[in-house]
XYZ file of C-alpha atoms in Angstrom:
432
model
C 10.665 -3.817 -4.340
C 7.578 -4.586 -2.268
C 7.073 -2.706 0.984
C 5.226 -5.581 2.665
C 4.263 -9.205 2.079
C 1.546 -10.924 4.151
C 1.066 -14.685 3.844
C -1.872 -16.786 5.005
C -3.082 -20.315 4.445
C -6.581 -18.797 4.467
C -6.472 -15.772 2.179
C -10.010 -14.864 1.151
C -9.761 -13.825 -2.497
C -12.513 -13.024 -5.020
C -12.390 -16.595 -6.342
C -12.460 -18.235 -2.909
C -10.300 -19.074 0.082
C -6.799 -20.479 -0.506
C -3.178 -20.177 0.632
C -1.579 -17.030 -0.786
C 0.960 -14.284 -0.279
C -0.207 -10.706 -0.808
C 2.437 -8.170 -1.774
C 2.075 -4.450 -1.154
C 3.832 -1.556 -2.857
C 3.094 2.152 -2.394
C -0.094 1.408 -0.494
C -1.628 -0.865 -3.108
C -1.761 -4.592 -3.670
C 1.015 -5.262 -6.179
C 0.815 -9.048 -6.513
C -0.942 -12.160 -5.219
C 1.246 -15.221 -5.286
C 1.700 -18.643 -3.726
C 2.076 -19.114 0.010
C 5.875 -19.082 -0.022
C 8.750 -16.771 0.768
C 9.267 -14.223 3.490
C 7.130 -11.569 5.111
C 4.450 -11.642 7.772
C 3.208 -15.207 8.099
C -0.311 -15.448 9.533
C -0.395 -19.231 9.246
C -3.976 -20.379 9.717
C -5.222 -16.908 10.664
C -7.403 -15.744 7.767
C -6.454 -12.762 5.621
C -9.493 -10.746 4.570
C -9.921 -7.535 2.612
C -10.847 -4.593 4.792
C -14.590 -4.328 5.293
C -16.566 -1.471 3.762
C -19.410 -0.238 5.959
C -21.711 2.015 3.969
C -24.179 2.636 6.798
C -22.603 4.515 9.721
C -23.951 7.465 11.705
C -20.908 9.403 12.920
C -23.050 12.348 14.135
C -20.264 14.940 13.855
C -20.456 17.933 13.740
C -23.325 18.992 15.933
C -23.982 15.825 17.936
C -20.404 14.799 18.624
C -21.411 13.878 22.167
C -23.221 10.948 20.499
C -20.190 9.778 18.498
C -17.469 11.421 16.374
C -14.992 10.704 13.601
C -12.102 9.833 15.931
C -14.048 7.366 18.066
C -16.104 5.846 15.256
C -13.126 5.200 12.998
C -11.050 3.664 15.801
C -13.934 1.300 16.526
C -14.172 0.566 12.797
C -10.494 -0.357 12.572
C -10.789 -2.611 15.622
C -13.609 -4.413 13.816
C -11.783 -4.842 10.518
C -13.557 -1.964 8.747
C -11.140 0.104 6.658
C -13.651 2.330 4.851
C -16.998 3.696 5.948
C -19.570 6.015 4.416
C -21.143 8.449 6.851
C -24.892 9.040 6.865
C -26.172 12.606 6.340
C -27.957 12.609 9.701
C -27.768 12.926 12.748
C -25.147 15.614 12.339
C -25.925 19.319 12.639
C -26.134 20.535 9.966
C -27.288 17.460 8.068
C -25.485 16.881 4.776
C -28.175 18.339 2.513
C -26.248 21.091 0.699
C -22.647 21.893 -0.270
C -22.033 24.066 2.796
C -23.022 21.207 5.110
C -20.783 18.797 3.187
C -17.907 21.232 3.640
C -18.620 21.323 7.388
C -18.566 17.500 7.462
C -15.271 17.330 5.631
C -13.746 19.967 7.903
C -14.802 18.009 10.994
C -13.422 14.746 9.595
C -10.161 16.037 8.163
C -7.212 14.777 10.182
C -9.401 12.873 12.662
C -9.997 9.504 10.986
C -8.195 6.217 11.595
C -9.762 4.686 8.451
C -11.033 6.089 5.159
C -14.360 7.957 5.222
C -16.809 9.006 2.525
C -20.162 10.752 2.748
C -23.768 10.293 1.729
C -25.893 13.299 0.896
C -29.485 13.725 1.992
C -32.706 14.234 0.034
C -35.191 16.207 2.116
C -38.084 18.540 1.345
C -36.808 21.721 -0.278
C -33.272 20.679 -1.291
C -33.951 19.406 -4.817
C -31.639 22.044 -6.313
C -28.774 20.952 -4.043
C -28.726 17.304 -5.172
C -26.695 17.701 -8.347
C -24.111 20.023 -6.701
C -23.655 17.484 -3.894
C -23.240 14.722 -6.477
C -20.646 16.791 -8.321
C -18.763 17.275 -5.045
C -18.430 13.529 -4.555
C -21.135 12.217 -2.234
C -21.797 8.545 -2.924
C -25.572 8.899 -3.157
C -28.609 10.320 -1.382
C -30.521 9.087 1.632
C -34.191 9.774 2.133
C -36.871 8.669 4.568
C -40.445 7.709 3.815
C -41.336 8.141 7.513
C -40.156 10.240 10.441
C -36.359 10.109 10.788
C -36.341 10.775 14.517
C -34.672 14.192 14.163
C -36.583 17.295 13.044
C -33.855 18.669 10.781
C -34.089 15.657 8.432
C -37.788 15.332 7.526
C -39.203 12.583 5.317
C -40.231 12.975 1.701
C -43.892 12.780 0.777
C -44.696 10.671 -2.296
C -44.564 13.496 -4.854
C -41.363 14.807 -3.272
C -39.859 11.333 -3.566
C -40.858 11.175 -7.219
C -39.207 14.533 -7.928
C -36.037 13.567 -6.040
C -35.832 10.197 -7.799
C -36.196 11.879 -11.198
C -33.512 14.426 -10.388
C -31.087 11.795 -9.068
C -31.762 9.572 -12.098
C -30.957 12.496 -14.413
C -27.300 12.451 -13.341
C -26.986 8.699 -12.767
C -26.996 8.878 -8.982
C -27.989 6.418 -6.290
C -30.832 6.862 -3.817
C -30.863 4.911 -0.537
C -34.158 4.680 1.289
C -35.312 4.137 4.862
C -38.499 2.387 3.803
C -41.374 2.279 6.279
C -44.870 3.408 5.333
C -45.793 6.243 7.740
C -49.518 5.468 7.668
C -48.785 1.959 8.963
C -46.783 3.123 11.974
C -48.376 3.849 15.350
C -47.217 4.965 18.777
C -46.453 1.975 21.027
C -49.330 1.200 23.384
C -46.855 0.431 26.174
C -43.181 0.277 27.047
C -42.512 -3.387 26.326
C -40.936 -4.919 23.255
C -44.147 -6.549 22.052
C -45.872 -3.165 21.950
C -42.934 -1.572 20.146
C -42.783 -4.375 17.571
C -46.534 -4.121 16.942
C -46.174 -0.389 16.308
C -43.824 -1.014 13.357
C -45.281 -4.028 11.517
C -43.642 -5.832 8.628
C -46.424 -4.520 6.390
C -45.048 -0.992 6.868
C -41.767 -2.047 5.288
C -43.440 -3.957 2.482
C -45.698 -1.063 1.483
C -42.783 1.361 1.397
C -40.562 -1.062 -0.550
C -43.345 -1.524 -3.091
C -43.521 2.262 -3.453
C -39.770 2.531 -4.004
C -39.901 -0.212 -6.637
C -42.729 1.579 -8.480
C -40.801 4.844 -8.499
C -37.600 3.118 -9.597
C -39.486 1.598 -12.521
C -41.042 4.964 -13.393
C -37.908 7.113 -13.086
C -35.086 4.669 -13.854
C -33.226 5.680 -10.687
C -30.891 3.223 -9.011
C -32.504 2.548 -5.605
C -31.272 0.736 -2.521
C -33.342 -0.359 0.485
C -31.603 0.309 3.783
C -31.552 -1.992 6.842
C -34.120 -4.492 5.642
C -35.685 -6.186 8.660
C -38.916 -7.645 7.224
C -38.546 -10.835 5.210
C -42.017 -10.095 3.792
C -40.228 -7.739 1.380
C -37.985 -10.377 -0.188
C -40.438 -11.470 -2.872
C -41.036 -7.856 -3.914
C -37.299 -7.294 -4.241
C -36.709 -10.591 -6.025
C -39.367 -9.778 -8.632
C -37.974 -6.269 -9.166
C -34.506 -7.670 -9.691
C -35.794 -10.402 -12.013
C -37.550 -7.687 -14.018
C -34.218 -5.921 -14.432
C -34.914 -2.975 -12.163
C -31.841 -1.454 -10.464
C -33.121 -2.125 -6.934
C -30.905 -3.614 -4.216
C -31.116 -4.149 -0.466
C -29.001 -4.543 2.645
C -29.557 -5.989 6.075
C -27.667 -5.626 9.350
C -25.868 -7.849 11.866
C -28.538 -7.349 14.526
C -31.317 -8.641 12.262
C -29.204 -11.706 11.469
C -28.167 -12.342 15.085
C -31.059 -11.496 17.364
C -34.765 -12.196 17.348
C -37.614 -10.548 19.214
C -37.283 -12.974 22.127
C -33.740 -11.664 22.761
C -34.865 -8.065 23.323
C -34.077 -7.442 26.986
C -34.031 -3.652 27.008
C -33.548 -0.474 24.968
C -30.075 -1.544 23.784
C -31.994 -3.800 21.367
C -34.231 -1.019 20.059
C -33.813 -0.043 16.418
C -36.031 1.074 13.556
C -37.184 -0.973 11.739
C -37.292 -3.452 14.603
C -35.756 -6.863 15.200
C -38.466 -9.397 14.350
C -39.126 -13.062 15.177
C -36.794 -16.014 14.684
C -38.578 -17.309 11.577
C -38.175 -13.891 9.956
C -34.453 -13.945 10.809
C -33.975 -17.271 9.039
C -35.753 -15.952 5.951
C -33.364 -12.987 5.894
C -30.495 -15.462 5.834
C -32.162 -17.144 2.871
C -32.424 -13.760 1.172
C -28.698 -13.281 1.598
C -27.910 -16.764 0.328
C -30.026 -16.201 -2.786
C -28.473 -12.799 -3.524
C -31.714 -10.831 -3.197
C -30.015 -9.048 -0.284
C -26.487 -8.131 -1.357
C -24.928 -6.299 1.588
C -24.557 -6.559 5.351
C -23.701 -3.250 7.011
C -23.998 -2.169 10.612
C -26.312 0.856 10.704
C -24.104 1.954 13.597
C -26.432 4.501 15.219
C -25.156 5.553 18.636
C -26.432 8.129 21.067
C -25.701 9.226 24.603
C -26.438 6.678 27.366
C -29.191 8.965 28.675
C -31.128 8.585 25.411
C -30.907 4.794 25.661
C -32.545 4.734 29.076
C -36.230 4.281 29.700
C -38.318 1.727 27.852
C -38.992 0.653 24.287
C -41.508 3.448 23.814
C -39.195 6.295 24.837
C -35.550 5.254 24.224
C -33.574 6.228 21.141
C -33.750 3.613 18.391
C -30.282 2.679 17.241
C -27.700 -0.090 17.706
C -23.970 0.492 18.037
C -22.083 -2.373 16.431
C -19.337 -0.949 14.226
C -16.626 -2.908 16.063
C -18.643 -6.125 16.320
C -20.258 -6.530 12.911
C -17.698 -8.955 11.482
C -17.615 -11.454 14.378
C -21.385 -11.200 14.855
C -22.097 -12.031 11.236
C -19.394 -14.696 11.052
C -20.699 -16.385 14.221
C -24.184 -16.664 12.776
C -23.035 -17.395 9.207
C -20.773 -20.336 10.037
C -23.553 -21.892 12.125
C -25.644 -21.926 8.941
C -22.955 -23.389 6.707
C -21.726 -20.173 5.111
C -18.048 -19.433 4.476
C -15.697 -16.545 5.063
C -15.878 -15.968 1.313
C -19.630 -15.349 1.707
C -19.060 -12.921 4.565
C -16.473 -10.984 2.557
C -18.892 -10.783 -0.368
C -21.609 -9.373 1.885
C -19.480 -7.030 4.032
C -16.690 -5.853 1.710
C -17.296 -6.545 -1.957
C -21.030 -5.829 -1.937
C -20.982 -2.483 -0.086
C -17.977 -1.238 -2.095
C -19.770 -2.087 -5.333
C -23.047 -0.546 -4.166
C -21.562 2.855 -3.425
C -18.715 2.734 -5.943
C -16.066 3.223 -3.265
C -12.791 3.348 -5.211
C -10.001 0.834 -4.567
C -11.921 -1.136 -1.955
C -13.840 -4.373 -1.599
C -11.407 -7.183 -2.298
C -7.882 -8.529 -2.306
C -7.249 -7.580 -5.937
C -4.095 -6.321 -7.603
C -4.361 -2.532 -7.852
C -6.759 -2.145 -4.933
C -5.743 -0.362 -1.755
C -3.844 -2.717 0.545
C -6.616 -2.684 3.142
C -6.248 -6.029 4.897
C -7.436 -7.791 8.039
C -5.895 -10.655 10.024
C -8.934 -12.532 11.337
C -8.643 -15.482 13.734
C -11.802 -17.145 12.505
C -11.875 -19.954 15.065
C -11.162 -17.954 18.234
C -14.003 -16.895 20.505
C -14.488 -13.979 22.877
C -17.176 -12.607 25.143
C -18.286 -9.078 24.412
C -17.168 -6.681 27.122
C -18.516 -3.138 26.631
C -15.367 -1.744 28.252
C -13.357 -3.045 25.283
C -15.462 -1.221 22.704
C -13.983 1.883 21.125
C -17.038 3.826 20.024
C -17.825 6.758 22.293
C -20.442 5.161 24.541
C -20.111 1.433 25.382
C -23.783 0.551 25.036
C -24.450 -2.627 23.056
C -27.038 -5.423 22.891
C -24.107 -7.815 22.352
C -22.917 -7.380 25.954
C -22.028 -10.755 27.447
C -22.550 -12.599 24.168
C -19.886 -15.062 23.007
C -18.849 -14.438 19.412
C -16.486 -16.313 17.117
C -13.759 -14.500 15.186
C -11.137 -12.100 16.494
C -9.648 -9.224 14.493
C -5.946 -9.437 15.268
C -4.581 -6.727 12.961
C -5.854 -4.238 10.403
C -3.786 -2.587 7.662
C -4.836 0.560 5.801
C -2.935 0.887 2.520
C -0.338 -1.484 3.943
C 0.175 0.430 7.197
C -0.915 -1.100 10.526
C -3.867 0.876 11.854
C -3.439 2.506 15.231
C -4.994 5.562 16.811
C -3.060 7.745 14.365
C -5.357 9.545 11.909
C -4.151 7.831 8.718
C -7.579 7.785 7.067
C -8.369 9.752 3.938
C -11.602 11.422 2.898
C -13.176 9.589 -0.030
C -15.204 10.862 -2.962
C -16.657 9.274 -6.046
C -13.736 8.958 -8.496
C -15.368 11.131 -11.161
C -16.346 13.906 -8.755
C -15.039 17.433 -8.919
C -12.202 18.258 -6.569
C -13.649 18.601 -3.093
C -13.443 22.007 -1.422
């Protein structure tokens, strides 16, 4: 007998949006049938699969005053995210060896409202730790081509990148790259947004993406470009993909929502930066064409003190874990996209990228991670209603469309209770 049945006239399934009833047994989707019978009836409220956010900085342990597993995962659940993968920085220690991964898992155990997995890091000097981290279940390895912003996670020089790519390719791993050419970056000449934007030109992204593509071709590694902001890179990525190279890319809600003219203060600062409106529309075209396959938040919070000052001095990071779905849906529907598109970009795509087991779609056998989403309701963003640790957001006062009414994790309504599990790659060794 099923434990739960949820019906909706707008169930977003892998083959499109249609009326359906989703049955749940023992935490998994047991059947998908016609919109009939008993159970929870959402009516015209859409039923989505839980989102998978593969780009989240939780910052615990070590910088828990910036964020933390309890606060981040509660914000995730409120935004319809049922699984996230935590970045290897800005925690202390960063996740660059098995001992640091164990410290991460210890900090997260029993604290998470949704499921959480982990990325490892590739930094100078940890080449020998990459395979052990892979064997312990990290979903891949993040590296920087330029300064990361924290001294304990330095970038890889070109030959170090080549060696890391070769090593990761040798065991079939995934490398994810913050791609900005360091020689093209400068210190801002002033504190305004124009000076900050000029200090991180689109050419810096393009040069670094070209380098990643060359190394992917040379080594055979599967490579993914993080938080793509420069549409100038789309033709490079499209050619690499057409040539059969295993190179993918993501972008973020803030690059799809804002443009440079919207930047009012440091809440809008991120690296790489938000660019002009024409660039934003080209990013949307990149998503529509499939060159960009994922939309993830790059939730990168810090203390309010670090967000003060100007664009030259403030911390670069945008907190949007709770707002990613309505932000993307608001902008997507205005451009003629569907909820099915949004689910492909924010659930199916990220789950497939990282290989997160049992996630990414309303499919029989998957975890019953589900979201009731009132796609036609609007709300105005109030920072006091946000659940991440510090309510700083560039979305403050913005009217967005789409309200997350309920979130289920393996068929159980998500609350503040720590029901989340720690995730590993399915073929990994048993975690310590």
